[in-house]
mmCIF file of C-alpha atoms in Angstrom:
data_model
loop_
_atom_site.group_PDB
_atom_site.id
_atom_site.type_symbol
_atom_site.label_atom_id
_atom_site.label_comp_id
_atom_site.label_asym_id
_atom_site.label_seq_id
_atom_site.Cartn_x
_atom_site.Cartn_y
_atom_site.Cartn_z
ATOM 1 C CA UNK G 298 238.740 223.257 42.775
ATOM 2 C CA UNK G 299 238.424 222.860 38.851
ATOM 3 C CA UNK G 300 236.578 226.177 38.717
ATOM 4 C CA UNK G 301 239.023 228.146 40.630
ATOM 5 C CA UNK G 302 241.890 226.647 38.576
ATOM 6 C CA UNK G 303 240.151 227.627 35.423
ATOM 7 C CA UNK G 304 239.620 231.144 36.368
ATOM 8 C CA UNK G 305 242.496 231.669 38.808
ATOM 9 C CA UNK G 306 240.311 234.204 40.826
ATOM 10 C CA UNK G 307 238.280 233.139 43.853
ATOM 11 C CA UNK G 308 235.719 236.016 42.965
ATOM 12 C CA UNK G 309 235.231 234.879 39.791
ATOM 13 C CA UNK G 310 234.887 231.163 40.723
ATOM 14 C CA UNK G 311 232.469 231.968 43.308
ATOM 15 C CA UNK G 312 230.270 234.019 40.819
ATOM 16 C CA UNK G 313 230.388 231.273 38.339
ATOM 17 C CA UNK G 314 229.325 228.596 40.762
ATOM 18 C CA UNK G 315 226.761 230.951 42.528
ATOM 19 C CA UNK G 316 228.150 230.737 45.951
ATOM 20 C CA UNK G 317 229.836 233.085 48.183
ATOM 21 C CA UNK G 318 233.971 233.455 48.254
ATOM 22 C CA UNK G 319 234.315 232.671 51.758
ATOM 23 C CA UNK G 320 232.384 229.333 50.975
ATOM 24 C CA UNK G 321 234.881 228.535 48.038
ATOM 25 C CA UNK G 322 237.992 229.164 50.120
ATOM 26 C CA UNK G 323 236.807 227.079 52.874
ATOM 27 C CA UNK G 324 235.937 224.070 50.330
ATOM 28 C CA UNK G 325 239.843 224.607 48.868
ATOM 29 C CA UNK G 326 240.939 224.518 52.449
ATOM 30 C CA UNK G 327 239.230 221.395 53.480
ATOM 31 C CA UNK G 328 240.335 219.612 50.195
ATOM 32 C CA UNK G 329 243.942 220.760 50.826
ATOM 33 C CA UNK G 330 243.699 219.532 54.346
ATOM 34 C CA UNK G 331 242.283 216.118 53.229
ATOM 35 C CA UNK G 332 244.838 215.589 50.404
ATOM 36 C CA UNK G 333 247.852 216.746 52.328
ATOM 37 C CA UNK G 334 248.913 219.333 49.942
ATOM 38 C CA UNK G 335 248.516 222.758 48.892
ATOM 39 C CA UNK G 336 246.682 223.491 45.781
ATOM 40 C CA UNK G 337 247.164 227.052 45.088
ATOM 41 C CA UNK G 338 249.842 229.606 45.888
ATOM 42 C CA UNK G 339 248.016 232.736 47.296
ATOM 43 C CA UNK G 340 249.332 236.213 47.681
ATOM 44 C CA UNK G 341 247.315 239.428 48.207
ATOM 45 C CA UNK G 342 246.806 240.001 44.501
ATOM 46 C CA UNK G 343 247.444 236.953 42.686
ATOM 47 C CA UNK G 344 246.698 232.964 42.773
ATOM 48 C CA UNK G 345 248.595 230.314 41.045
ATOM 49 C CA UNK G 346 248.354 226.436 41.114
ATOM 50 C CA UNK G 347 250.955 224.202 42.517
ATOM 51 C CA UNK G 348 252.735 221.185 40.904
ATOM 52 C CA UNK G 349 250.736 219.005 43.218
ATOM 53 C CA UNK G 350 247.414 220.565 41.845
ATOM 54 C CA UNK G 351 248.432 220.097 38.238
ATOM 55 C CA UNK G 352 248.758 216.454 39.190
ATOM 56 C CA UNK G 353 245.557 216.121 40.595
ATOM 57 C CA UNK G 354 243.399 218.095 38.124
ATOM 58 C CA UNK G 355 243.037 215.292 35.211
ATOM 59 C CA UNK G 356 241.994 213.019 37.845
ATOM 60 C CA UNK G 357 239.136 215.601 39.031
ATOM 61 C CA UNK G 358 238.281 216.331 35.515
ATOM 62 C CA UNK G 359 237.650 212.750 34.560
ATOM 63 C CA UNK G 360 235.517 212.256 37.878
ATOM 64 C CA UNK G 361 233.417 215.209 36.980
ATOM 65 C CA UNK G 362 233.083 214.218 33.621
ATOM 66 C CA UNK G 363 231.989 210.674 34.457
ATOM 67 C CA UNK G 364 229.323 211.871 36.932
ATOM 68 C CA UNK G 365 227.898 214.190 34.063
ATOM 69 C CA UNK G 366 227.285 211.067 32.331
ATOM 70 C CA UNK G 367 225.430 209.555 35.291
ATOM 71 C CA UNK G 368 223.391 212.877 35.763
ATOM 72 C CA UNK G 369 222.415 212.298 32.062
ATOM 73 C CA UNK G 370 221.198 208.762 32.687
ATOM 74 C CA UNK G 371 219.349 209.723 35.508
ATOM 75 C CA UNK G 372 215.905 211.661 35.469
ATOM 76 C CA UNK G 373 215.975 215.065 36.631
ATOM 77 C CA UNK G 374 211.884 215.396 36.207
ATOM 78 C CA UNK G 375 208.836 213.565 36.295
ATOM 79 C CA UNK G 376 207.998 211.184 33.810
ATOM 80 C CA UNK G 377 205.395 211.500 31.365
ATOM 81 C CA UNK G 378 202.584 208.922 31.178
ATOM 82 C CA UNK G 379 204.005 207.372 28.079
ATOM 83 C CA UNK G 380 207.456 206.739 29.768
ATOM 84 C CA UNK G 381 208.368 203.738 32.085
ATOM 85 C CA UNK G 382 210.695 204.140 34.961
ATOM 86 C CA UNK G 383 213.663 201.963 35.507
ATOM 87 C CA UNK G 384 215.283 202.465 39.025
ATOM 88 C CA UNK G 385 218.722 201.499 39.982
ATOM 89 C CA UNK G 386 220.809 201.297 43.102
ATOM 90 C CA UNK G 387 224.319 200.734 42.914
ATOM 91 C CA UNK G 388 227.616 200.946 44.734
ATOM 92 C CA UNK G 389 229.440 204.000 43.810
ATOM 93 C CA UNK G 390 231.826 202.548 41.388
ATOM 94 C CA UNK G 391 230.085 202.776 37.913
ATOM 95 C CA UNK G 392 232.450 205.059 36.266
ATOM 96 C CA UNK G 393 235.389 202.445 37.460
ATOM 97 C CA UNK G 394 233.768 199.494 35.633
ATOM 98 C CA UNK G 395 232.466 201.583 32.570
ATOM 99 C CA UNK G 396 228.953 200.980 33.466
ATOM 100 C CA UNK G 397 227.899 204.513 33.147
ATOM 101 C CA UNK G 398 228.658 204.413 29.197
ATOM 102 C CA UNK G 399 226.381 201.398 29.166
ATOM 103 C CA UNK G 400 223.577 203.008 31.157
ATOM 104 C CA UNK G 401 223.518 205.940 28.967
ATOM 105 C CA UNK G 402 223.606 203.856 25.654
ATOM 106 C CA UNK G 403 220.448 201.854 26.825
ATOM 107 C CA UNK G 404 218.569 204.957 27.665
ATOM 108 C CA UNK G 405 219.329 206.387 24.029
ATOM 109 C CA UNK G 406 218.142 203.155 22.628
ATOM 110 C CA UNK G 407 215.195 203.195 24.889
ATOM 111 C CA UNK G 408 213.633 206.889 24.806
ATOM 112 C CA UNK G 409 210.394 205.281 26.243
ATOM 113 C CA UNK G 410 212.486 204.629 29.481
ATOM 114 C CA UNK G 411 213.641 207.043 32.227
ATOM 115 C CA UNK G 412 216.607 205.727 34.279
ATOM 116 C CA UNK G 413 216.669 206.981 37.900
ATOM 117 C CA UNK G 414 220.203 205.829 39.643
ATOM 118 C CA UNK G 415 220.733 206.164 43.246
ATOM 119 C CA UNK G 416 224.093 205.167 45.013
ATOM 120 C CA UNK G 417 224.604 203.639 48.285
ATOM 121 C CA UNK G 418 226.515 200.798 50.087
ATOM 122 C CA UNK G 419 225.814 197.106 49.387
ATOM 123 C CA UNK G 420 223.294 196.665 52.221
ATOM 124 C CA UNK G 421 221.701 199.936 51.109
ATOM 125 C CA UNK G 422 221.615 198.638 47.333
ATOM 126 C CA UNK G 423 219.985 195.189 48.780
ATOM 127 C CA UNK G 424 217.477 197.233 51.128
ATOM 128 C CA UNK G 425 216.365 199.142 48.058
ATOM 129 C CA UNK G 426 215.603 196.116 46.066
ATOM 130 C CA UNK G 427 213.745 194.582 49.313
ATOM 131 C CA UNK G 428 211.727 197.330 49.635
ATOM 132 C CA UNK G 429 211.162 197.868 45.776
ATOM 133 C CA UNK G 430 212.426 201.135 45.907
ATOM 134 C CA UNK G 431 214.792 200.011 43.319
ATOM 135 C CA UNK G 432 214.231 197.356 40.355
ATOM 136 C CA UNK G 433 217.687 196.455 40.249
ATOM 137 C CA UNK G 434 221.009 196.615 42.793
ATOM 138 C CA UNK G 435 224.541 196.520 41.168
ATOM 139 C CA UNK G 436 226.881 195.396 43.847
ATOM 140 C CA UNK G 437 230.298 193.402 44.196
ATOM 141 C CA UNK G 438 230.117 190.076 45.873
ATOM 142 C CA UNK G 439 231.862 186.612 45.900
ATOM 143 C CA UNK G 440 228.718 184.701 46.126
ATOM 144 C CA UNK G 441 226.804 183.868 43.188
ATOM 145 C CA UNK G 442 224.139 181.935 44.994
ATOM 146 C CA UNK G 443 221.199 183.329 47.327
ATOM 147 C CA UNK G 444 218.207 182.119 48.567
ATOM 148 C CA UNK G 445 216.683 185.857 48.620
ATOM 149 C CA UNK G 446 218.132 187.308 45.227
ATOM 150 C CA UNK G 447 218.472 186.763 41.622
ATOM 151 C CA UNK G 448 222.153 187.262 40.939
ATOM 152 C CA UNK G 449 223.338 187.996 37.337
ATOM 153 C CA UNK G 450 227.221 188.527 37.145
ATOM 154 C CA UNK G 451 228.266 190.441 34.412
ATOM 155 C CA UNK G 452 232.206 191.204 35.278
ATOM 156 C CA UNK G 453 235.043 189.962 37.363
ATOM 157 C CA UNK G 454 237.580 191.786 39.347
ATOM 158 C CA UNK G 455 240.368 191.098 41.712
ATOM 159 C CA UNK G 456 242.395 192.841 44.336
ATOM 160 C CA UNK G 457 245.913 194.202 43.589
ATOM 161 C CA UNK G 458 248.721 195.813 45.519
ATOM 162 C CA UNK G 459 248.905 199.626 44.476
ATOM 163 C CA UNK G 460 252.869 200.896 44.753
ATOM 164 C CA UNK G 461 254.652 203.864 43.623
ATOM 165 C CA UNK G 462 256.210 203.154 40.399
ATOM 166 C CA UNK G 463 259.622 203.289 41.947
ATOM 167 C CA UNK G 464 258.916 200.980 44.811
ATOM 168 C CA UNK G 465 261.574 198.001 44.840
ATOM 169 C CA UNK G 466 258.697 195.699 43.951
ATOM 170 C CA UNK G 467 257.259 197.647 41.370
ATOM 171 C CA UNK G 468 258.415 195.034 38.709
ATOM 172 C CA UNK G 469 256.697 192.068 39.907
ATOM 173 C CA UNK G 470 253.997 190.348 37.783
ATOM 174 C CA UNK G 471 252.367 188.909 40.899
ATOM 175 C CA UNK G 472 253.217 188.984 44.463
ATOM 176 C CA UNK G 473 252.407 187.511 48.013
ATOM 177 C CA UNK G 474 251.622 189.737 50.870
ATOM 178 C CA UNK G 475 254.783 188.694 52.887
ATOM 179 C CA UNK G 476 256.934 190.764 50.449
ATOM 180 C CA UNK G 477 255.722 193.809 51.792
ATOM 181 C CA UNK G 478 256.083 193.389 55.405
ATOM 182 C CA UNK G 479 258.348 196.272 55.552
ATOM 183 C CA UNK G 480 255.963 198.585 53.949
ATOM 184 C CA UNK G 481 253.349 201.183 55.186
ATOM 185 C CA UNK G 482 249.688 200.148 54.169
ATOM 186 C CA UNK G 483 246.954 202.775 54.015
ATOM 187 C CA UNK G 484 243.771 200.741 53.794
ATOM 188 C CA UNK G 485 240.092 201.790 53.396
ATOM 189 C CA UNK G 486 238.306 201.649 56.694
ATOM 190 C CA UNK G 487 235.053 200.832 55.209
ATOM 191 C CA UNK G 488 232.714 197.726 56.246
ATOM 192 C CA UNK G 489 232.781 196.461 52.558
ATOM 193 C CA UNK G 490 236.386 196.278 52.355
ATOM 194 C CA UNK G 491 237.293 195.130 55.900
ATOM 195 C CA UNK G 492 236.045 191.219 55.182
ATOM 196 C CA UNK G 493 237.873 191.397 51.765
ATOM 197 C CA UNK G 494 241.285 192.485 53.502
ATOM 198 C CA UNK G 495 240.732 190.051 56.243
ATOM 199 C CA UNK G 496 240.538 187.266 53.685
ATOM 200 C CA UNK G 497 243.731 188.785 51.729
ATOM 201 C CA UNK G 498 246.045 189.238 54.798
ATOM 202 C CA UNK G 499 245.015 186.338 57.242
ATOM 203 C CA UNK G 500 247.836 185.210 59.325
ATOM 204 C CA UNK G 501 250.085 187.760 58.150
ATOM 205 C CA UNK G 502 247.881 190.804 59.269
ATOM 206 C CA UNK G 503 249.755 191.316 62.616
ATOM 207 C CA UNK G 504 253.047 191.557 61.124
ATOM 208 C CA UNK G 505 251.946 194.434 58.811
ATOM 209 C CA UNK G 506 252.263 198.186 59.243
ATOM 210 C CA UNK G 507 248.560 199.002 58.752
ATOM 211 C CA UNK G 508 246.810 202.260 58.954
ATOM 212 C CA UNK G 509 243.006 202.329 58.411
ATOM 213 C CA UNK G 510 241.648 205.500 56.943
ATOM 214 C CA UNK G 511 238.172 207.215 55.967
ATOM 215 C CA UNK G 512 239.927 209.218 53.171
ATOM 216 C CA UNK G 513 238.490 208.930 49.517
ATOM 217 C CA UNK G 514 240.231 206.509 47.159
ATOM 218 C CA UNK G 515 241.721 209.374 45.025
ATOM 219 C CA UNK G 516 243.342 210.750 48.376
ATOM 220 C CA UNK G 517 245.075 207.536 48.935
ATOM 221 C CA UNK G 518 246.279 207.470 45.519
ATOM 222 C CA UNK G 519 247.967 210.934 46.218
ATOM 223 C CA UNK G 520 250.122 209.211 48.825
ATOM 224 C CA UNK G 521 251.041 206.134 46.848
ATOM 225 C CA UNK G 522 252.192 208.802 44.205
ATOM 226 C CA UNK G 523 254.314 210.220 46.906
ATOM 227 C CA UNK G 524 255.556 206.916 47.716
ATOM 228 C CA UNK G 525 254.698 207.132 51.262
ATOM 229 C CA UNK G 526 252.229 203.971 51.353
ATOM 230 C CA UNK G 527 251.037 201.104 49.752
ATOM 231 C CA UNK G 528 247.391 200.205 49.526
ATOM 232 C CA UNK G 529 245.064 197.229 48.354
ATOM 233 C CA UNK G 530 242.286 197.990 46.067
ATOM 234 C CA UNK G 531 240.135 196.151 43.294
ATOM 235 C CA UNK G 532 242.120 196.085 40.260
ATOM 236 C CA UNK G 533 239.549 198.376 38.103
ATOM 237 C CA UNK G 534 239.619 200.981 41.157
ATOM 238 C CA UNK G 535 243.110 200.905 41.368
ATOM 239 C CA UNK G 536 243.507 201.671 37.515
ATOM 240 C CA UNK G 537 241.160 204.442 37.275
ATOM 241 C CA UNK G 538 241.491 206.815 35.586
ATOM 242 C CA UNK G 539 244.999 205.591 35.316
ATOM 243 C CA UNK G 540 247.937 204.580 36.815
ATOM 244 C CA UNK G 541 250.282 207.569 36.443
ATOM 245 C CA UNK G 542 253.165 207.067 38.585
ATOM 246 C CA UNK G 543 251.871 203.746 40.194
ATOM 247 C CA UNK G 544 252.046 200.049 39.734
ATOM 248 C CA UNK G 545 249.206 197.668 40.449
ATOM 249 C CA UNK G 546 250.762 194.142 41.307
ATOM 250 C CA UNK G 547 248.310 191.364 41.299
ATOM 251 C CA UNK G 548 248.219 189.277 44.620
ATOM 252 C CA UNK G 549 248.922 185.601 44.203
ATOM 253 C CA UNK G 550 246.045 183.192 45.005
ATOM 254 C CA UNK G 551 243.692 186.068 45.679
ATOM 255 C CA UNK G 552 239.910 185.393 45.273
ATOM 256 C CA UNK G 553 237.986 187.117 42.485
ATOM 257 C CA UNK G 554 234.912 188.737 43.209
ATOM 258 C CA UNK G 555 232.012 189.630 40.846
ATOM 259 C CA UNK G 556 229.798 192.845 39.578
ATOM 260 C CA UNK G 557 226.445 191.558 39.764
ATOM 261 C CA UNK G 558 222.889 192.959 38.847
ATOM 262 C CA UNK G 559 220.271 191.535 41.838
ATOM 263 C CA UNK G 560 216.802 191.643 41.682
ATOM 264 C CA UNK G 561 214.341 189.928 44.408
ATOM 265 C CA UNK G 562 213.764 186.511 44.003
ATOM 266 C CA UNK G 563 209.972 185.183 43.378
ATOM 267 C CA UNK G 564 208.847 188.796 42.224
ATOM 268 C CA UNK G 565 207.956 189.442 38.554
ATOM 269 C CA UNK G 566 210.628 191.479 37.059
ATOM 270 C CA UNK G 567 208.960 194.364 34.861
ATOM 271 C CA UNK G 568 209.788 193.993 31.181
ATOM 272 C CA UNK G 569 212.191 197.104 30.907
ATOM 273 C CA UNK G 570 214.144 195.649 33.953
ATOM 274 C CA UNK G 571 214.670 192.197 32.110
ATOM 275 C CA UNK G 572 215.448 194.210 28.970
ATOM 276 C CA UNK G 573 218.020 196.055 30.948
ATOM 277 C CA UNK G 574 219.598 193.180 32.448
ATOM 278 C CA UNK G 575 219.962 191.333 29.032
ATOM 279 C CA UNK G 576 221.594 194.522 27.581
ATOM 280 C CA UNK G 577 224.191 194.543 30.166
ATOM 281 C CA UNK G 578 224.672 190.848 29.958
ATOM 282 C CA UNK G 579 225.079 191.129 26.258
ATOM 283 C CA UNK G 580 227.437 194.056 26.639
ATOM 284 C CA UNK G 581 229.779 191.906 28.779
ATOM 285 C CA UNK G 582 229.070 188.831 27.054
ATOM 286 C CA UNK G 583 232.782 187.748 26.676
ATOM 287 C CA UNK G 584 232.790 187.605 30.770
ATOM 288 C CA UNK G 585 231.781 184.205 32.322
ATOM 289 C CA UNK G 586 231.788 183.561 35.970
#
């Protein structure tokens, strides 16, 4: 989408990307179907972006820029004998919590260390630590004590109700779920989010109009901006990259959760791994669980 918007020609975009025109067109159509909007006006001889595409482009650019930093932090070649390897498996929220910048800075400060980052679910991150495929896992959790893992909390977050800025309750500083009983909810159909939703919704869940979806967060936000739904997301996820056209309302008495680093209990933590953990804890030193 970004390349097509830049050159305003499918032919030039496909040449720049090194893929066929038909594949570019297919991907654009698939994205339009997922987002539920038209991104480009097409005629036989011209192409122009729609107002919806103009709104979406800054989000796409922000995501691409952040993941470019992620690639910079991750190794793309074999390490030299003098370099130490630090492997991290994280849930896919590093940009939202500002962790990518910290990882890049750590790499700059430690040129003798190559950092390899992979992404997966909470369970995948923990399995990677179990099997020693990763030195460190980065996950979200409400539990800070465990018999299997050493847990290093470094950041706290809570859940919010994300609404359109023109929603009748957008002015609220805090809200309870019963106030939204007449709204339509669009929620993530994800094994990680479902338990949190159950805790938050509790006995009011049967009275809410809820649709569960496999859409990406950016797609869900598009529906919020169009005032078709409301949703529930972690605050930092909801506010990333910004709240243009939306408002995030904290949920009253909603339990907080923690971003944590985990290592396997009872195993020797490599020096560079320990150094990285200490670095992240120092960077977020104002946080205390």
